[in-house]
Coordinates of C-alpha atoms in Angstrom, one line a residue:
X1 CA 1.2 -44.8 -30.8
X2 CA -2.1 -46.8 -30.8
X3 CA -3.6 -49.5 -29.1
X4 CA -5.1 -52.8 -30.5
X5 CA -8.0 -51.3 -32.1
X6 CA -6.2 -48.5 -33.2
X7 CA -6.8 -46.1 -31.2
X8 CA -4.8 -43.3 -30.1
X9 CA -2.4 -43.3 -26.7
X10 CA -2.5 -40.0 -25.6
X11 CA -0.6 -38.4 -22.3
X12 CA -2.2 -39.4 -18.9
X13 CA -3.9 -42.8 -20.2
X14 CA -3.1 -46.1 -18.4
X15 CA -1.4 -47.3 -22.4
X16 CA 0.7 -44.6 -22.4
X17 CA 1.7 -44.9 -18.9
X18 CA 2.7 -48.8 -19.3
X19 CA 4.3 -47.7 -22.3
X20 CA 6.4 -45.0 -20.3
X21 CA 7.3 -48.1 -17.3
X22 CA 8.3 -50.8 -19.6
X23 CA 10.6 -48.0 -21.3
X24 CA 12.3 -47.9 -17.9
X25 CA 12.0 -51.2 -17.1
X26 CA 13.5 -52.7 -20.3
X27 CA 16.5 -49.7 -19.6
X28 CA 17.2 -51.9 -16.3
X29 CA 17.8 -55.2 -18.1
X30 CA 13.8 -56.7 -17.0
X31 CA 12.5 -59.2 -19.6
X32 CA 9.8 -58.7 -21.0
X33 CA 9.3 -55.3 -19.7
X34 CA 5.5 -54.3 -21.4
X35 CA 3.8 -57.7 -19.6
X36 CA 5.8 -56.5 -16.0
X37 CA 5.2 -52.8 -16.8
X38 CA 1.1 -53.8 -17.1
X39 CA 1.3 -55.7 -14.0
X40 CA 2.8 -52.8 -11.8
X41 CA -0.4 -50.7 -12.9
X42 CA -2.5 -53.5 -12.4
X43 CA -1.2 -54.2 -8.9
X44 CA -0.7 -50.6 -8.2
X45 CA -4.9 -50.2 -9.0
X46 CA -5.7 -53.6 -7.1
X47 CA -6.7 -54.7 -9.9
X48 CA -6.3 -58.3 -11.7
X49 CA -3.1 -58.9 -13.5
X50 CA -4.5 -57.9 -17.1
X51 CA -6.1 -54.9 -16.2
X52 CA -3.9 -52.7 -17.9
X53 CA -4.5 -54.0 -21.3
X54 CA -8.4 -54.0 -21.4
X55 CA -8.4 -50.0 -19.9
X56 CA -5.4 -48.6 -22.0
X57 CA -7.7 -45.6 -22.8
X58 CA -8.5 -44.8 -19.5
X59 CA -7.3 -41.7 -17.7
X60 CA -5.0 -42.4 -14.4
X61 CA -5.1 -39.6 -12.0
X62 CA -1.8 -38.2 -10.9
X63 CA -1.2 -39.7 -7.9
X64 CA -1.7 -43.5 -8.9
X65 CA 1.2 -42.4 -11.9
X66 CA 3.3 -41.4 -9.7
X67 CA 2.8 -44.3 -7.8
X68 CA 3.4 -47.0 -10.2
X69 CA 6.4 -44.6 -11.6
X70 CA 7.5 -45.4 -8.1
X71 CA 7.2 -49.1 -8.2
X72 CA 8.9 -49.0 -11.4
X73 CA 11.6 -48.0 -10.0
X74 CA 11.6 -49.9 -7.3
X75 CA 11.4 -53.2 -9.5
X76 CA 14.2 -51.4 -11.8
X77 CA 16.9 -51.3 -8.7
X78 CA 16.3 -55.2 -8.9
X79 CA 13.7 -55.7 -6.0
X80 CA 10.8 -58.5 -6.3
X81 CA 7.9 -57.5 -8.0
X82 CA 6.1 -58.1 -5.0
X83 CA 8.3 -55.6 -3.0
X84 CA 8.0 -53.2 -6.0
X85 CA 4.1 -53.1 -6.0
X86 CA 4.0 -53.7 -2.5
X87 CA 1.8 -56.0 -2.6
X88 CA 1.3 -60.2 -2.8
X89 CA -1.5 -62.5 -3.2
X90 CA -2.1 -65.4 -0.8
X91 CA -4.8 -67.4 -1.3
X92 CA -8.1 -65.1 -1.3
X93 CA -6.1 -62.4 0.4
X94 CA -4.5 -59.3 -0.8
X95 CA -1.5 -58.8 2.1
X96 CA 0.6 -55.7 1.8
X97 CA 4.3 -56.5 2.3
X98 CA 7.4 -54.4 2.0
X99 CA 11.3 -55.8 2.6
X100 CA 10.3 -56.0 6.4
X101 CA 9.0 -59.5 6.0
X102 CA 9.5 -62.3 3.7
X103 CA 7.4 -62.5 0.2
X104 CA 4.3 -65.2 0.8
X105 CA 5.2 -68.5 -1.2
X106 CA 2.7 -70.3 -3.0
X107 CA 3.7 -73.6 -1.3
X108 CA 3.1 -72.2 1.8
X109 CA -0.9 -71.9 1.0
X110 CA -1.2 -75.7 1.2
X111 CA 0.3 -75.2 4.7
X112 CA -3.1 -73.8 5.5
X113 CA -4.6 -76.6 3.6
X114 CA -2.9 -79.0 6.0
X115 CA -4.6 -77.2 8.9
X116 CA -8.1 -77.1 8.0
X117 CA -8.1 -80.2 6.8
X118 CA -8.1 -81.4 10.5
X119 CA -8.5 -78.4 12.9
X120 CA -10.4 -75.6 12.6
X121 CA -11.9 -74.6 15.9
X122 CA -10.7 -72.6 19.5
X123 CA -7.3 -71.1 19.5
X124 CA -4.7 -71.2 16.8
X125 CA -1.3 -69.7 17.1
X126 CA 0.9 -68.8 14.2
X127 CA 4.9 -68.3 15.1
X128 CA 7.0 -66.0 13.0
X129 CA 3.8 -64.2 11.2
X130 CA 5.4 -62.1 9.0
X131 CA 3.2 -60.4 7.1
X132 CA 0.2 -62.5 8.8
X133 CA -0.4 -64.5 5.8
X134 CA -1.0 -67.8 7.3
X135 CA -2.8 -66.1 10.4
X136 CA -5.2 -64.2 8.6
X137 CA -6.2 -67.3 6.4
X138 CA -6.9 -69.5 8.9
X139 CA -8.5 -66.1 10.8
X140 CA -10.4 -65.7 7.6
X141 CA -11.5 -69.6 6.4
X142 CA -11.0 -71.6 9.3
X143 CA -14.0 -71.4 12.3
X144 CA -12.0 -70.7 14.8
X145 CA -12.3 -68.8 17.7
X146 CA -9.3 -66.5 18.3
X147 CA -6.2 -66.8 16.2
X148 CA -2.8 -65.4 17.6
X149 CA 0.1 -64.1 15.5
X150 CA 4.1 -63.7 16.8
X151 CA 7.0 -62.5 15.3
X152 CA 10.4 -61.2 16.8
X153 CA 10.4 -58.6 14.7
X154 CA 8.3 -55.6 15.9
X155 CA 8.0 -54.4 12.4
X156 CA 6.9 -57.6 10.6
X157 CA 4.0 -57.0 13.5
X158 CA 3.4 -53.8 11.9
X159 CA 3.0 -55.1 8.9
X160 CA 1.1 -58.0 10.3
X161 CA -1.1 -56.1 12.1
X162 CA -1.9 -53.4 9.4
X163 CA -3.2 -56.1 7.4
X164 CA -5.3 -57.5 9.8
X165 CA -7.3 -54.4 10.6
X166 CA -7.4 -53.7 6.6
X167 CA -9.0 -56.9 5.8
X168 CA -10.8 -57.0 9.2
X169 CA -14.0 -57.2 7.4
X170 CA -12.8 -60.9 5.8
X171 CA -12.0 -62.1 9.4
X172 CA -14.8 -64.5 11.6
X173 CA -12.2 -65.0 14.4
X174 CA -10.3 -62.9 16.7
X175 CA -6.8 -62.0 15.6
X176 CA -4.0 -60.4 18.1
X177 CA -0.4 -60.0 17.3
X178 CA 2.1 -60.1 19.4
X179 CA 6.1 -59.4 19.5
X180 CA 8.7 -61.7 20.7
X181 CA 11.2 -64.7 20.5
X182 CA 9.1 -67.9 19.0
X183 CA 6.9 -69.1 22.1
X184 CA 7.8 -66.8 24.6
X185 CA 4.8 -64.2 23.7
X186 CA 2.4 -67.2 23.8
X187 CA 3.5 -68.4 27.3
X188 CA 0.6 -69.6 28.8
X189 CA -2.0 -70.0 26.1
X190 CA -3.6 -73.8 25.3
X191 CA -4.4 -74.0 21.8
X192 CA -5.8 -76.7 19.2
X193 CA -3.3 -75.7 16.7
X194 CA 0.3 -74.4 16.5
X195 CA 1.3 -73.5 13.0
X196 CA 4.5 -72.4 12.1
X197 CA 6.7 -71.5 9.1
X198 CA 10.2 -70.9 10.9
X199 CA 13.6 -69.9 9.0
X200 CA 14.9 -73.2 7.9
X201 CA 18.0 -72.1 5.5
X202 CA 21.6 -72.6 6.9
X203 CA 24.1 -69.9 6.9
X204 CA 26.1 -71.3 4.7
X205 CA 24.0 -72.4 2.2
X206 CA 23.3 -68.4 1.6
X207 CA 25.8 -68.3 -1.2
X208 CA 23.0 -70.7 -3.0
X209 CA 19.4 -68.8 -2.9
X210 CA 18.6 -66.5 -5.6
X211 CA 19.6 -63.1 -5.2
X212 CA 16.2 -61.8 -5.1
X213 CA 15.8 -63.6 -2.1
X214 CA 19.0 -63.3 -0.2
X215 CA 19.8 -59.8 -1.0
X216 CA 16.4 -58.7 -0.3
X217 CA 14.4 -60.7 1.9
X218 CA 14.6 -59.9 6.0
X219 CA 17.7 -62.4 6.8
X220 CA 15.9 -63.0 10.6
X221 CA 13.2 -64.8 8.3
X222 CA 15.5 -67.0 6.4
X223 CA 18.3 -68.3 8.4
X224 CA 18.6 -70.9 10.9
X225 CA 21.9 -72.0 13.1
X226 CA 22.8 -75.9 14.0
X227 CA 22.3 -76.6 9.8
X228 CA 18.8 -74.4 9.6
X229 CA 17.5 -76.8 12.5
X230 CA 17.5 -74.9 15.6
X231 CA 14.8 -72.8 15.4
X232 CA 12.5 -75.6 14.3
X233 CA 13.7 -77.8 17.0
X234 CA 13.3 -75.5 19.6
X235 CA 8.8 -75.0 18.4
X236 CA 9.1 -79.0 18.4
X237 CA 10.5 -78.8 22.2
X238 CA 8.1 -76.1 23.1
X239 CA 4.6 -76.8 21.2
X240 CA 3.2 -78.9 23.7
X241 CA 3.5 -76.6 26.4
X242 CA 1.2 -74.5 24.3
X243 CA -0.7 -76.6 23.0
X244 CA -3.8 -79.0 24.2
X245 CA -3.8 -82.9 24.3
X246 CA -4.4 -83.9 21.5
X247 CA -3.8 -80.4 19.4
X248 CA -1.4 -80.1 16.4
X249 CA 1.2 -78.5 15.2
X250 CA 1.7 -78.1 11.5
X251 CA 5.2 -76.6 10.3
X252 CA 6.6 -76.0 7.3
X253 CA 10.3 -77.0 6.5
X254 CA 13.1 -77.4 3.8
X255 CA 12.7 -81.0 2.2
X256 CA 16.3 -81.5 2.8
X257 CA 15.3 -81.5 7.0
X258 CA 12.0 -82.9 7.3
X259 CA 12.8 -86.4 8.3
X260 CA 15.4 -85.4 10.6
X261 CA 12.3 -82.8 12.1
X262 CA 9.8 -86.1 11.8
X263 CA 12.7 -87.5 14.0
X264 CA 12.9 -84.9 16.7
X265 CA 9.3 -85.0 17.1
X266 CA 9.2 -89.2 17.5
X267 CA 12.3 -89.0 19.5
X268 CA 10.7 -86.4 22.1
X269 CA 7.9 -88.7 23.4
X270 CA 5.3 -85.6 23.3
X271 CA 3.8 -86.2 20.1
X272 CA 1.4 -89.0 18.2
X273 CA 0.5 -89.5 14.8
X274 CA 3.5 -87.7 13.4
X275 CA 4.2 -87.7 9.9
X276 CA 5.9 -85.6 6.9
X277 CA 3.7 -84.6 3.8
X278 CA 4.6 -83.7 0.8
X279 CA 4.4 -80.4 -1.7
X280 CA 2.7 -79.9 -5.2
X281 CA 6.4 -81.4 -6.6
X282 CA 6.7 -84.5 -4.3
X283 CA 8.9 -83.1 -1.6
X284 CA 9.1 -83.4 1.8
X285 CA 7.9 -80.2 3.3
X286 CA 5.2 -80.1 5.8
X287 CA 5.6 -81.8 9.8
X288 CA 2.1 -83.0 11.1
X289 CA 2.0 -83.9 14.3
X290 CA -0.5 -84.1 17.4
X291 CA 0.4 -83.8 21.1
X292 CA 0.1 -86.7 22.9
X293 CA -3.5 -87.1 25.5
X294 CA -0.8 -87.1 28.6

């Protein structure tokens, strides 16, 4: 076997290794197995996607191998690629993720976008961090001061909190996890912004979501009782104890719920300037909304 310019694949290269994952991959049924196989090295290396291709005569130590062998199979027994590698990209960040918290969504970066567009200063809270993605951007691009992160799971704040002290050096505010039930572990606390990407996905509508999501992602993170609503009306109720006059909360929600969230925020009297933007595809996903100067 040879490479593009002919040149031999021997044992122990990264070509030969690709060549040995996308045997394994393309076994389990993955299209296009070589492109996914390249990736997994790539991602495995922290390196950018085509990596793999432009080093296929360079020699990978053992323990990055068996690494990506590892992945492989990982990805093989059907998990997201991003569980597999263990590894997703959101915005400048690199997080490290595993099935303890959900996969960061592209969509979910213009969340961020949403925030710093009009806050960017003193105290911003993020509820249900996960892996700390939104946390640690707005830790990371925003100017604020101190940036808190919550989750109910304690080991989505592991993960959470691993990441923040790995990327530490990429932070310019103060970032502190904590554990607990939405606001209840920021009891107390008077910040300028609330952000908040809650579970929004009815029970019933389980049946419906790709398996890669609903057989792997943390079910905690994706489902919501009263219709998906009840968890994002109770951080409508609660955000302005938290937060200061004037200060916003930005959450992200399923486009089938928005208005009906727009609505709860109108129809609670605690809020101004409340309105629903939309996503890169024209749906309704994003409530903006300011507590009002009482």
């Amino acid at each position: 076997m040879a490479d593009a310019t002919g040149s031999a694949l021997v044992a122990g290269t990264v070509g030969a290794l690709v060549r040995e994952l996308a045997v394994m991959l393309r076994g389990a049924g993955i299209e296009d197995a070589k492109r996914e196989a390249g990736d997994i090295v790539a991602a495995v290396n922290d390196a950018p996607r085509f990596w793999a291709l432009l080093h296929e005569l360079d020699v990978v130590s053992a323990g990055v191998a068996d690494r990506c062998r590892r992945a492989a199979q990982h990805r093989s027994s059907g998990a997201p690629f991003a569980y597999a590698v263990g590894r997703s990209a959101f915005r400048h960040l690199t997080l490290h993720i595993d099935e303890r918290v959900l996969i960061p969504r592209q969509e979910t970066e213009l969340l961020v976008d949403e925030v710093l567009a009009r806050e960017a200063t003193g105290l911003a809270i993020d509820i249900g961090t996960g892996s700390g993605a939104i946390a640690l951007a707005l830790a990371s691009e925003g100017k604020f001061d101190r940036v808190i992160g919550t989750d109910v799971s304690s080991g989505a704040v592991r993960v959470a909190r691993a990441n923040g002290e790995r990327l530490a050096s990429e932070l310019t505010a103060t970032v502190e996890w904590r554990e607990g039930s939405l606001l209840a572990p920021v009891a107390g606390e008077r910040a300028r912004v609330l952000v908040s990407n809650p579970p929004y996905i009815s029970f019933d509508e389980a049946p419906t979501l790709p398996e890669s999501v609903r057989d792997w992602e943390p079910p905690f993170a994706l489902y919501s009782a009263s219709g998906g609503m009840a968890i994002t009306a109770s951080i409508i109720r609660g955000a302005p104890d938290v937060l200061v006059p004037g200060g916003l909360l930005v959450m992200e929600l399923d486009s089938r719920r928005a208005s009906l969230a727009a609505e709860l925020a109108l129809a609670s009297g605690r809020y101004r300037d409340v309105s629903v933007r939309l996503d890169l595809t024209g749906r309704e996903r994003f409530l903006i909304a300011r507590r009002k100067d009482e």
